[in-house]
C-alpha cells in the first residue's frame, strides 16, 4: 500500500474505522463479540496500520475491544481517537467540549486503550451534531495544545470542521489531519482537500461509503460491474485516486467485508471510469 504522513507517523492509505464494533447506534456491546475481535486481529494481515476510534463509541466499548485484541500494540500501529462528545443514557450524542471535559476524555482514551500517550487526537466539533457549523474554537485547540505540551497527545487533528475553523486551528497549533464527511456524492470539501494536500496535511473522510445511508448510484454500479468489483470497492478506489493526502477509514464488523474493503487499495480506476464517477455529483 502507498503511505502518507500523520505528522511524524507513517500510515498506509487504507485504514480502518472502529465505530461499527460497538452495538446498534454505536451504543453498548457488539452483537458478535468474537467477530469484532477477529476483525481487529485481521488488520495487520491486510497491511492496515491506522485505526480510527473514540472512547465515546459504546461508550468505552470499542477502545476496550481494541486493547483486548491488539495490546501490546505493533510498533507501526497508529491509533487515532477523537474527543469532544459524550453519550446520553438514550444513546444521544452530547457536546463535551470544555477544557475539563476534553482532558477527562483524553484520560478515558488512554486508560481504555492502555496507552501512556495518544498518537493523534481529533477535536470533534459539536456546534452542529449533523455537520460542520461555524464557531470559535480557540479554547478547544488551546486545551489540546496544553495536553500535547504535557506529553499526553502526540499530534492534533480536527473533525466536523469548516474551512475557517481549520484555518483557526492551524494558527494555534500544528494540525496533522482533518476528518470530515466526504464521499462520491458529498463533496463539499473539495477545495479544502486540495489546500491541505499542498501543505502535506491528511484528509480523512468519514462515511466514505455513505455511513448510515449507503451510497446508491446506477453509474457507480455500472462502473463497478465493468471493473469486476463491488460498488463499495469502486467508491473507495475513487477516493484513493481523488488526492494523495486522503486516508481511508471504512468501518465494518465483518471479517469478510473488511477484506473486501482492503482489496480496494489495489483497484486502479481507468480515466474513463473516473470521469463517469466524477459525474455522479452533477447528476445526483
PDB file of C-alpha atoms in Angstrom:
ATOM      1  CA  UNK A   1       0.000   0.000   0.000  1.00  0.00           C
ATOM      2  CA  UNK A   2       1.054   3.603  -0.539  1.00  0.00           C
ATOM      3  CA  UNK A   3       1.617   5.654   2.586  1.00  0.00           C
ATOM      4  CA  UNK A   4       1.143   9.165   3.941  1.00  0.00           C
ATOM      5  CA  UNK A   5       2.406  11.036   6.978  1.00  0.00           C
ATOM      6  CA  UNK A   6       0.373  11.900  10.060  1.00  0.00           C
ATOM      7  CA  UNK A   7       2.904  14.285  11.497  1.00  0.00           C
ATOM      8  CA  UNK A   8       5.946  12.069  12.044  1.00  0.00           C
ATOM      9  CA  UNK A   9       3.879   8.869  11.845  1.00  0.00           C
ATOM     10  CA  UNK A  10       3.677   6.831   8.624  1.00  0.00           C
ATOM     11  CA  UNK A  11       0.380   5.113   7.837  1.00  0.00           C
ATOM     12  CA  UNK A  12      -0.934   3.135   4.895  1.00  0.00           C
ATOM     13  CA  UNK A  13      -3.637   4.883   2.887  1.00  0.00           C
ATOM     14  CA  UNK A  14      -6.181   2.177   3.691  1.00  0.00           C
ATOM     15  CA  UNK A  15      -7.055   2.276   7.376  1.00  0.00           C
ATOM     16  CA  UNK A  16      -9.939   1.072   9.490  1.00  0.00           C
ATOM     17  CA  UNK A  17     -12.739   2.860  11.332  1.00  0.00           C
ATOM     18  CA  UNK A  18     -13.757   1.049  14.510  1.00  0.00           C
ATOM     19  CA  UNK A  19     -17.125   2.724  15.099  1.00  0.00           C
ATOM     20  CA  UNK A  20     -19.173  -0.283  13.954  1.00  0.00           C
ATOM     21  CA  UNK A  21     -17.569  -2.600  16.505  1.00  0.00           C
ATOM     22  CA  UNK A  22     -19.899  -1.394  19.243  1.00  0.00           C
ATOM     23  CA  UNK A  23     -23.618  -2.143  19.385  1.00  0.00           C
ATOM     24  CA  UNK A  24     -26.548  -0.699  17.408  1.00  0.00           C
ATOM     25  CA  UNK A  25     -26.446   3.104  17.109  1.00  0.00           C
ATOM     26  CA  UNK A  26     -22.777   2.941  18.222  1.00  0.00           C
ATOM     27  CA  UNK A  27     -24.007   2.148  21.731  1.00  0.00           C
ATOM     28  CA  UNK A  28     -23.452  -0.812  24.028  1.00  0.00           C
ATOM     29  CA  UNK A  29     -21.587  -4.070  23.341  1.00  0.00           C
ATOM     30  CA  UNK A  30     -21.198  -5.634  19.882  1.00  0.00           C
ATOM     31  CA  UNK A  31     -23.764  -8.085  18.597  1.00  0.00           C
ATOM     32  CA  UNK A  32     -20.969 -10.600  17.966  1.00  0.00           C
ATOM     33  CA  UNK A  33     -18.005 -10.006  20.274  1.00  0.00           C
ATOM     34  CA  UNK A  34     -15.808 -12.749  18.814  1.00  0.00           C
ATOM     35  CA  UNK A  35     -16.294 -11.438  15.274  1.00  0.00           C
ATOM     36  CA  UNK A  36     -15.427  -7.929  16.457  1.00  0.00           C
ATOM     37  CA  UNK A  37     -12.167  -9.189  17.954  1.00  0.00           C
ATOM     38  CA  UNK A  38     -11.461 -11.220  14.801  1.00  0.00           C
ATOM     39  CA  UNK A  39     -11.838  -8.092  12.656  1.00  0.00           C
ATOM     40  CA  UNK A  40      -9.243  -6.255  14.734  1.00  0.00           C
ATOM     41  CA  UNK A  41      -6.822  -9.182  14.642  1.00  0.00           C
ATOM     42  CA  UNK A  42      -7.123  -9.380  10.843  1.00  0.00           C
ATOM     43  CA  UNK A  43      -5.936  -5.798  10.307  1.00  0.00           C
ATOM     44  CA  UNK A  44      -2.209  -6.497  10.378  1.00  0.00           C
ATOM     45  CA  UNK A  45      -2.531  -9.353   7.872  1.00  0.00           C
ATOM     46  CA  UNK A  46      -4.173  -6.906   5.453  1.00  0.00           C
ATOM     47  CA  UNK A  47      -1.478  -4.245   5.886  1.00  0.00           C
ATOM     48  CA  UNK A  48      -3.745  -1.887   7.840  1.00  0.00           C
ATOM     49  CA  UNK A  49      -1.813   0.098  10.451  1.00  0.00           C
ATOM     50  CA  UNK A  50      -4.182   3.021  11.067  1.00  0.00           C
ATOM     51  CA  UNK A  51      -7.201   2.583  13.349  1.00  0.00           C
ATOM     52  CA  UNK A  52      -9.712   5.361  13.920  1.00  0.00           C
ATOM     53  CA  UNK A  53     -11.663   5.124  17.167  1.00  0.00           C
ATOM     54  CA  UNK A  54     -13.117   7.081  20.097  1.00  0.00           C
ATOM     55  CA  UNK A  55     -13.925   6.372  23.705  1.00  0.00           C
ATOM     56  CA  UNK A  56     -17.463   7.673  23.103  1.00  0.00           C
ATOM     57  CA  UNK A  57     -18.089   4.689  20.819  1.00  0.00           C
ATOM     58  CA  UNK A  58     -20.011   2.396  23.136  1.00  0.00           C
ATOM     59  CA  UNK A  59     -19.032   4.361  25.198  1.00  0.00           C
ATOM     60  CA  UNK A  60     -15.696   2.740  26.117  1.00  0.00           C
ATOM     61  CA  UNK A  61     -16.626  -0.493  24.287  1.00  0.00           C
ATOM     62  CA  UNK A  62     -14.630  -0.007  21.105  1.00  0.00           C
ATOM     63  CA  UNK A  63     -11.418   1.062  22.809  1.00  0.00           C
ATOM     64  CA  UNK A  64     -11.637  -1.846  25.230  1.00  0.00           C
ATOM     65  CA  UNK A  65     -12.038  -4.254  22.305  1.00  0.00           C
ATOM     66  CA  UNK A  66      -9.009  -2.747  20.567  1.00  0.00           C
ATOM     67  CA  UNK A  67      -6.936  -3.210  23.703  1.00  0.00           C
ATOM     68  CA  UNK A  68      -8.115  -6.780  24.208  1.00  0.00           C
ATOM     69  CA  UNK A  69      -7.400  -7.759  20.616  1.00  0.00           C
ATOM     70  CA  UNK A  70      -4.156  -5.918  19.907  1.00  0.00           C
ATOM     71  CA  UNK A  71      -2.331  -4.894  23.089  1.00  0.00           C
ATOM     72  CA  UNK A  72       0.672  -4.822  23.281  1.00  0.00           C
ATOM     73  CA  UNK A  73       0.473  -2.890  20.036  1.00  0.00           C
ATOM     74  CA  UNK A  74       2.687  -3.364  16.985  1.00  0.00           C
ATOM     75  CA  UNK A  75       5.368  -0.704  16.646  1.00  0.00           C
ATOM     76  CA  UNK A  76       3.897   0.622  13.384  1.00  0.00           C
ATOM     77  CA  UNK A  77       0.259   0.736  14.534  1.00  0.00           C
ATOM     78  CA  UNK A  78      -1.193   4.258  14.717  1.00  0.00           C
ATOM     79  CA  UNK A  79      -4.360   4.694  16.770  1.00  0.00           C
ATOM     80  CA  UNK A  80      -6.261   7.921  16.125  1.00  0.00           C
ATOM     81  CA  UNK A  81      -9.020   8.869  18.524  1.00  0.00           C
ATOM     82  CA  UNK A  82     -11.398  11.777  18.894  1.00  0.00           C
ATOM     83  CA  UNK A  83     -12.838  13.727  21.796  1.00  0.00           C
ATOM     84  CA  UNK A  84     -15.493  16.391  22.217  1.00  0.00           C
ATOM     85  CA  UNK A  85     -18.670  14.362  22.762  1.00  0.00           C
ATOM     86  CA  UNK A  86     -20.290  12.116  25.346  1.00  0.00           C
ATOM     87  CA  UNK A  87     -23.255   9.749  25.233  1.00  0.00           C
ATOM     88  CA  UNK A  88     -26.571  10.041  26.991  1.00  0.00           C
ATOM     89  CA  UNK A  89     -28.348   7.069  28.543  1.00  0.00           C
ATOM     90  CA  UNK A  90     -30.639   7.088  25.484  1.00  0.00           C
ATOM     91  CA  UNK A  91     -27.619   6.805  23.119  1.00  0.00           C
ATOM     92  CA  UNK A  92     -27.828  10.512  22.246  1.00  0.00           C
ATOM     93  CA  UNK A  93     -24.695  12.441  21.228  1.00  0.00           C
ATOM     94  CA  UNK A  94     -23.928  15.298  23.620  1.00  0.00           C
ATOM     95  CA  UNK A  95     -21.272  18.034  23.403  1.00  0.00           C
ATOM     96  CA  UNK A  96     -18.437  17.670  25.925  1.00  0.00           C
ATOM     97  CA  UNK A  97     -16.135  20.479  24.869  1.00  0.00           C
ATOM     98  CA  UNK A  98     -14.962  22.324  27.978  1.00  0.00           C
ATOM     99  CA  UNK A  99     -11.218  22.092  28.785  1.00  0.00           C
ATOM    100  CA  UNK A 100     -12.082  19.924  31.789  1.00  0.00           C
ATOM    101  CA  UNK A 101     -14.217  17.577  29.686  1.00  0.00           C
ATOM    102  CA  UNK A 102     -11.553  17.346  26.980  1.00  0.00           C
ATOM    103  CA  UNK A 103      -8.864  16.426  29.498  1.00  0.00           C
ATOM    104  CA  UNK A 104     -11.134  13.805  31.062  1.00  0.00           C
ATOM    105  CA  UNK A 105     -11.789  12.335  27.615  1.00  0.00           C
ATOM    106  CA  UNK A 106      -8.063  12.092  26.888  1.00  0.00           C
ATOM    107  CA  UNK A 107      -7.555  10.189  30.135  1.00  0.00           C
ATOM    108  CA  UNK A 108     -10.501   7.895  29.304  1.00  0.00           C
ATOM    109  CA  UNK A 109      -8.917   7.067  25.939  1.00  0.00           C
ATOM    110  CA  UNK A 110      -5.513   6.486  27.499  1.00  0.00           C
ATOM    111  CA  UNK A 111      -6.924   4.168  30.159  1.00  0.00           C
ATOM    112  CA  UNK A 112      -9.176   2.106  27.905  1.00  0.00           C
ATOM    113  CA  UNK A 113      -6.585   1.784  25.135  1.00  0.00           C
ATOM    114  CA  UNK A 114      -3.786   1.012  27.589  1.00  0.00           C
ATOM    115  CA  UNK A 115      -1.547   3.835  26.371  1.00  0.00           C
ATOM    116  CA  UNK A 116       0.611   6.498  28.001  1.00  0.00           C
ATOM    117  CA  UNK A 117       0.312   8.862  25.035  1.00  0.00           C
ATOM    118  CA  UNK A 118      -2.244   9.098  22.245  1.00  0.00           C
ATOM    119  CA  UNK A 119      -0.851   9.151  18.694  1.00  0.00           C
ATOM    120  CA  UNK A 120      -3.414  11.569  17.266  1.00  0.00           C
ATOM    121  CA  UNK A 121      -6.433  13.203  18.892  1.00  0.00           C
ATOM    122  CA  UNK A 122      -9.108  14.765  16.697  1.00  0.00           C
ATOM    123  CA  UNK A 123     -11.122  17.599  18.195  1.00  0.00           C
ATOM    124  CA  UNK A 124     -14.678  16.655  17.177  1.00  0.00           C
ATOM    125  CA  UNK A 125     -16.552  19.949  16.939  1.00  0.00           C
ATOM    126  CA  UNK A 126     -20.175  19.897  18.037  1.00  0.00           C
ATOM    127  CA  UNK A 127     -21.604  23.295  17.100  1.00  0.00           C
ATOM    128  CA  UNK A 128     -23.967  21.185  14.979  1.00  0.00           C
ATOM    129  CA  UNK A 129     -24.047  17.424  15.552  1.00  0.00           C
ATOM    130  CA  UNK A 130     -25.168  16.808  11.965  1.00  0.00           C
ATOM    131  CA  UNK A 131     -22.380  18.665  10.200  1.00  0.00           C
ATOM    132  CA  UNK A 132     -19.820  21.473  10.299  1.00  0.00           C
ATOM    133  CA  UNK A 133     -21.034  24.816  11.643  1.00  0.00           C
ATOM    134  CA  UNK A 134     -19.106  27.990  12.321  1.00  0.00           C
ATOM    135  CA  UNK A 135     -17.985  28.807  15.854  1.00  0.00           C
ATOM    136  CA  UNK A 136     -14.875  29.952  17.685  1.00  0.00           C
ATOM    137  CA  UNK A 137     -12.570  27.021  18.517  1.00  0.00           C
ATOM    138  CA  UNK A 138      -9.672  28.818  20.179  1.00  0.00           C
ATOM    139  CA  UNK A 139     -10.449  27.364  23.623  1.00  0.00           C
ATOM    140  CA  UNK A 140     -10.799  23.841  22.196  1.00  0.00           C
ATOM    141  CA  UNK A 141      -7.480  23.770  20.356  1.00  0.00           C
ATOM    142  CA  UNK A 142      -5.657  25.612  23.127  1.00  0.00           C
ATOM    143  CA  UNK A 143      -6.788  22.922  25.576  1.00  0.00           C
ATOM    144  CA  UNK A 144      -5.482  20.165  23.274  1.00  0.00           C
ATOM    145  CA  UNK A 145      -2.209  22.032  22.744  1.00  0.00           C
ATOM    146  CA  UNK A 146      -1.744  22.128  26.521  1.00  0.00           C
ATOM    147  CA  UNK A 147      -2.361  18.376  26.757  1.00  0.00           C
ATOM    148  CA  UNK A 148       0.140  17.917  23.927  1.00  0.00           C
ATOM    149  CA  UNK A 149       2.682  20.014  25.829  1.00  0.00           C
ATOM    150  CA  UNK A 150       2.166  17.755  28.852  1.00  0.00           C
ATOM    151  CA  UNK A 151       3.005  14.705  26.736  1.00  0.00           C
ATOM    152  CA  UNK A 152      -0.464  13.124  26.684  1.00  0.00           C
ATOM    153  CA  UNK A 153      -1.026  13.775  22.962  1.00  0.00           C
ATOM    154  CA  UNK A 154       1.463  13.386  20.125  1.00  0.00           C
ATOM    155  CA  UNK A 155      -0.485  15.105  17.337  1.00  0.00           C
ATOM    156  CA  UNK A 156      -3.719  17.108  16.974  1.00  0.00           C
ATOM    157  CA  UNK A 157      -6.431  16.943  14.303  1.00  0.00           C
ATOM    158  CA  UNK A 158      -9.885  18.434  13.855  1.00  0.00           C
ATOM    159  CA  UNK A 159     -13.159  16.786  12.875  1.00  0.00           C
ATOM    160  CA  UNK A 160     -16.521  18.092  11.645  1.00  0.00           C
ATOM    161  CA  UNK A 161     -14.831  21.412  10.932  1.00  0.00           C
ATOM    162  CA  UNK A 162     -15.389  24.232   8.462  1.00  0.00           C
ATOM    163  CA  UNK A 163     -12.543  25.568   6.344  1.00  0.00           C
ATOM    164  CA  UNK A 164     -12.415  28.669   8.560  1.00  0.00           C
ATOM    165  CA  UNK A 165     -12.139  26.522  11.691  1.00  0.00           C
ATOM    166  CA  UNK A 166      -9.319  24.515  10.119  1.00  0.00           C
ATOM    167  CA  UNK A 167      -7.529  27.788   9.434  1.00  0.00           C
ATOM    168  CA  UNK A 168      -8.069  28.954  13.015  1.00  0.00           C
ATOM    169  CA  UNK A 169      -6.873  25.632  14.447  1.00  0.00           C
ATOM    170  CA  UNK A 170      -3.695  25.783  12.353  1.00  0.00           C
ATOM    171  CA  UNK A 171      -2.980  29.278  13.690  1.00  0.00           C
ATOM    172  CA  UNK A 172      -2.964  27.890  17.244  1.00  0.00           C
ATOM    173  CA  UNK A 173      -1.201  24.518  16.927  1.00  0.00           C
ATOM    174  CA  UNK A 174       0.165  22.201  14.218  1.00  0.00           C
ATOM    175  CA  UNK A 175      -2.712  20.183  12.711  1.00  0.00           C
ATOM    176  CA  UNK A 176      -1.874  16.835  11.084  1.00  0.00           C
ATOM    177  CA  UNK A 177      -5.319  15.808   9.801  1.00  0.00           C
ATOM    178  CA  UNK A 178      -8.858  16.936   9.117  1.00  0.00           C
ATOM    179  CA  UNK A 179     -11.660  14.400   9.442  1.00  0.00           C
ATOM    180  CA  UNK A 180     -14.910  15.415   7.748  1.00  0.00           C
ATOM    181  CA  UNK A 181     -17.699  13.748   5.827  1.00  0.00           C
ATOM    182  CA  UNK A 182     -16.743  13.230   2.191  1.00  0.00           C
ATOM    183  CA  UNK A 183     -17.591  10.644  -0.465  1.00  0.00           C
ATOM    184  CA  UNK A 184     -18.701  10.301  -4.082  1.00  0.00           C
ATOM    185  CA  UNK A 185     -21.931  12.215  -3.513  1.00  0.00           C
ATOM    186  CA  UNK A 186     -20.892  14.501  -0.642  1.00  0.00           C
ATOM    187  CA  UNK A 187     -18.082  16.700  -1.934  1.00  0.00           C
ATOM    188  CA  UNK A 188     -18.396  19.980  -0.063  1.00  0.00           C
ATOM    189  CA  UNK A 189     -14.729  19.829   0.986  1.00  0.00           C
ATOM    190  CA  UNK A 190     -13.176  19.651  -2.484  1.00  0.00           C
ATOM    191  CA  UNK A 191     -11.329  22.954  -2.110  1.00  0.00           C
ATOM    192  CA  UNK A 192     -10.255  22.140   1.438  1.00  0.00           C
ATOM    193  CA  UNK A 193      -8.787  18.778   0.381  1.00  0.00           C
ATOM    194  CA  UNK A 194      -6.692  20.448  -2.297  1.00  0.00           C
ATOM    195  CA  UNK A 195      -5.478  23.149   0.110  1.00  0.00           C
ATOM    196  CA  UNK A 196      -4.454  20.594   2.733  1.00  0.00           C
ATOM    197  CA  UNK A 197      -2.687  18.453   0.131  1.00  0.00           C
ATOM    198  CA  UNK A 198      -0.435  21.379  -0.754  1.00  0.00           C
ATOM    199  CA  UNK A 199       0.652  21.585   2.888  1.00  0.00           C
ATOM    200  CA  UNK A 200       1.073  17.844   3.432  1.00  0.00           C
ATOM    201  CA  UNK A 201      -1.894  17.561   5.813  1.00  0.00           C
ATOM    202  CA  UNK A 202      -4.014  14.415   5.727  1.00  0.00           C
ATOM    203  CA  UNK A 203      -7.718  14.498   4.935  1.00  0.00           C
ATOM    204  CA  UNK A 204      -9.658  11.582   6.428  1.00  0.00           C
ATOM    205  CA  UNK A 205     -13.211  11.224   5.072  1.00  0.00           C
ATOM    206  CA  UNK A 206     -15.684   9.691   7.447  1.00  0.00           C
ATOM    207  CA  UNK A 207     -18.731   7.951   5.968  1.00  0.00           C
ATOM    208  CA  UNK A 208     -16.653   7.192   2.827  1.00  0.00           C
ATOM    209  CA  UNK A 209     -19.363   4.729   1.778  1.00  0.00           C
ATOM    210  CA  UNK A 210     -22.294   6.906   2.833  1.00  0.00           C
ATOM    211  CA  UNK A 211     -22.463   5.973   6.509  1.00  0.00           C
ATOM    212  CA  UNK A 212     -25.927   5.153   7.788  1.00  0.00           C
ATOM    213  CA  UNK A 213     -27.299   5.721   4.249  1.00  0.00           C
ATOM    214  CA  UNK A 214     -25.080   3.602   1.953  1.00  0.00           C
ATOM    215  CA  UNK A 215     -24.178   5.046  -1.434  1.00  0.00           C
ATOM    216  CA  UNK A 216     -26.556   4.121  -4.221  1.00  0.00           C
ATOM    217  CA  UNK A 217     -25.981   5.112  -7.839  1.00  0.00           C
ATOM    218  CA  UNK A 218     -26.660   3.410 -11.149  1.00  0.00           C
ATOM    219  CA  UNK A 219     -23.456   4.957 -12.506  1.00  0.00           C
ATOM    220  CA  UNK A 220     -21.444   3.547  -9.600  1.00  0.00           C
ATOM    221  CA  UNK A 221     -22.976   0.104 -10.053  1.00  0.00           C
ATOM    222  CA  UNK A 222     -22.292   0.124 -13.806  1.00  0.00           C
ATOM    223  CA  UNK A 223     -18.656   1.198 -13.379  1.00  0.00           C
ATOM    224  CA  UNK A 224     -18.122  -1.418 -10.658  1.00  0.00           C
ATOM    225  CA  UNK A 225     -19.534  -4.154 -12.893  1.00  0.00           C
ATOM    226  CA  UNK A 226     -17.186  -3.167 -15.707  1.00  0.00           C
ATOM    227  CA  UNK A 227     -14.248  -3.424 -13.283  1.00  0.00           C
ATOM    228  CA  UNK A 228     -15.414  -6.742 -11.771  1.00  0.00           C
ATOM    229  CA  UNK A 229     -15.507  -5.016  -8.391  1.00  0.00           C
ATOM    230  CA  UNK A 230     -18.220  -4.183  -5.873  1.00  0.00           C
ATOM    231  CA  UNK A 231     -19.745  -0.692  -5.844  1.00  0.00           C
ATOM    232  CA  UNK A 232     -18.237  -0.074  -2.405  1.00  0.00           C
ATOM    233  CA  UNK A 233     -14.752  -1.102  -3.538  1.00  0.00           C
ATOM    234  CA  UNK A 234     -15.129   1.225  -6.505  1.00  0.00           C
ATOM    235  CA  UNK A 235     -16.214   4.124  -4.299  1.00  0.00           C
ATOM    236  CA  UNK A 236     -13.192   3.582  -2.039  1.00  0.00           C
ATOM    237  CA  UNK A 237     -10.823   3.360  -5.003  1.00  0.00           C
ATOM    238  CA  UNK A 238     -12.224   6.659  -6.316  1.00  0.00           C
ATOM    239  CA  UNK A 239     -11.398   8.315  -3.001  1.00  0.00           C
ATOM    240  CA  UNK A 240      -7.835   6.990  -3.048  1.00  0.00           C
ATOM    241  CA  UNK A 241      -7.342   8.394  -6.544  1.00  0.00           C
ATOM    242  CA  UNK A 242      -9.009  11.703  -5.655  1.00  0.00           C
ATOM    243  CA  UNK A 243      -5.952  13.064  -3.815  1.00  0.00           C
ATOM    244  CA  UNK A 244      -2.700  11.717  -2.396  1.00  0.00           C
ATOM    245  CA  UNK A 245      -3.487  13.067   1.093  1.00  0.00           C
ATOM    246  CA  UNK A 246      -6.729  11.103   1.547  1.00  0.00           C
ATOM    247  CA  UNK A 247      -6.573   8.400   4.221  1.00  0.00           C
ATOM    248  CA  UNK A 248      -9.456   5.945   4.249  1.00  0.00           C
ATOM    249  CA  UNK A 249     -11.081   4.518   7.382  1.00  0.00           C
ATOM    250  CA  UNK A 250     -14.039   2.408   6.181  1.00  0.00           C
ATOM    251  CA  UNK A 251     -15.649   0.546   9.040  1.00  0.00           C
ATOM    252  CA  UNK A 252     -17.185  -2.882   9.362  1.00  0.00           C
ATOM    253  CA  UNK A 253     -17.894  -5.559  11.957  1.00  0.00           C
ATOM    254  CA  UNK A 254     -17.331  -8.385   9.450  1.00  0.00           C
ATOM    255  CA  UNK A 255     -14.005 -10.008   8.556  1.00  0.00           C
ATOM    256  CA  UNK A 256     -15.241 -10.778   5.034  1.00  0.00           C
ATOM    257  CA  UNK A 257     -16.314  -7.170   4.477  1.00  0.00           C
ATOM    258  CA  UNK A 258     -13.011  -5.937   5.918  1.00  0.00           C
ATOM    259  CA  UNK A 259     -11.118  -7.992   3.323  1.00  0.00           C
ATOM    260  CA  UNK A 260     -13.308  -6.607   0.540  1.00  0.00           C
ATOM    261  CA  UNK A 261     -12.599  -3.045   1.665  1.00  0.00           C
ATOM    262  CA  UNK A 262      -8.856  -3.666   1.901  1.00  0.00           C
ATOM    263  CA  UNK A 263      -8.812  -5.030  -1.659  1.00  0.00           C
ATOM    264  CA  UNK A 264      -9.971  -1.626  -2.909  1.00  0.00           C
ATOM    265  CA  UNK A 265      -6.442  -0.335  -2.271  1.00  0.00           C
ATOM    266  CA  UNK A 266      -5.293  -2.395  -5.276  1.00  0.00           C
ATOM    267  CA  UNK A 267      -8.124  -1.328  -7.588  1.00  0.00           C
ATOM    268  CA  UNK A 268      -6.935   1.168 -10.194  1.00  0.00           C
ATOM    269  CA  UNK A 269      -9.666   3.105 -11.956  1.00  0.00           C
ATOM    270  CA  UNK A 270      -9.044   3.916 -15.620  1.00  0.00           C
ATOM    271  CA  UNK A 271      -9.607   7.546 -16.695  1.00  0.00           C
ATOM    272  CA  UNK A 272     -12.995   6.813 -18.241  1.00  0.00           C
ATOM    273  CA  UNK A 273     -14.231   5.236 -15.007  1.00  0.00           C
ATOM    274  CA  UNK A 274     -13.034   8.261 -13.041  1.00  0.00           C
ATOM    275  CA  UNK A 275     -14.792  10.582 -15.470  1.00  0.00           C
ATOM    276  CA  UNK A 276     -18.083   8.720 -15.064  1.00  0.00           C
ATOM    277  CA  UNK A 277     -17.796   8.673 -11.279  1.00  0.00           C
ATOM    278  CA  UNK A 278     -16.944  12.363 -11.173  1.00  0.00           C
ATOM    279  CA  UNK A 279     -20.206  12.972 -12.975  1.00  0.00           C
ATOM    280  CA  UNK A 280     -22.274  11.456 -10.185  1.00  0.00           C
ATOM    281  CA  UNK A 281     -22.240  14.693  -8.224  1.00  0.00           C
ATOM    282  CA  UNK A 282     -23.698  16.668 -11.134  1.00  0.00           C
ATOM    283  CA  UNK A 283     -26.361  14.080 -11.855  1.00  0.00           C
ATOM    284  CA  UNK A 284     -27.338  13.414  -8.188  1.00  0.00           C
TER     285      UNK A 284
END
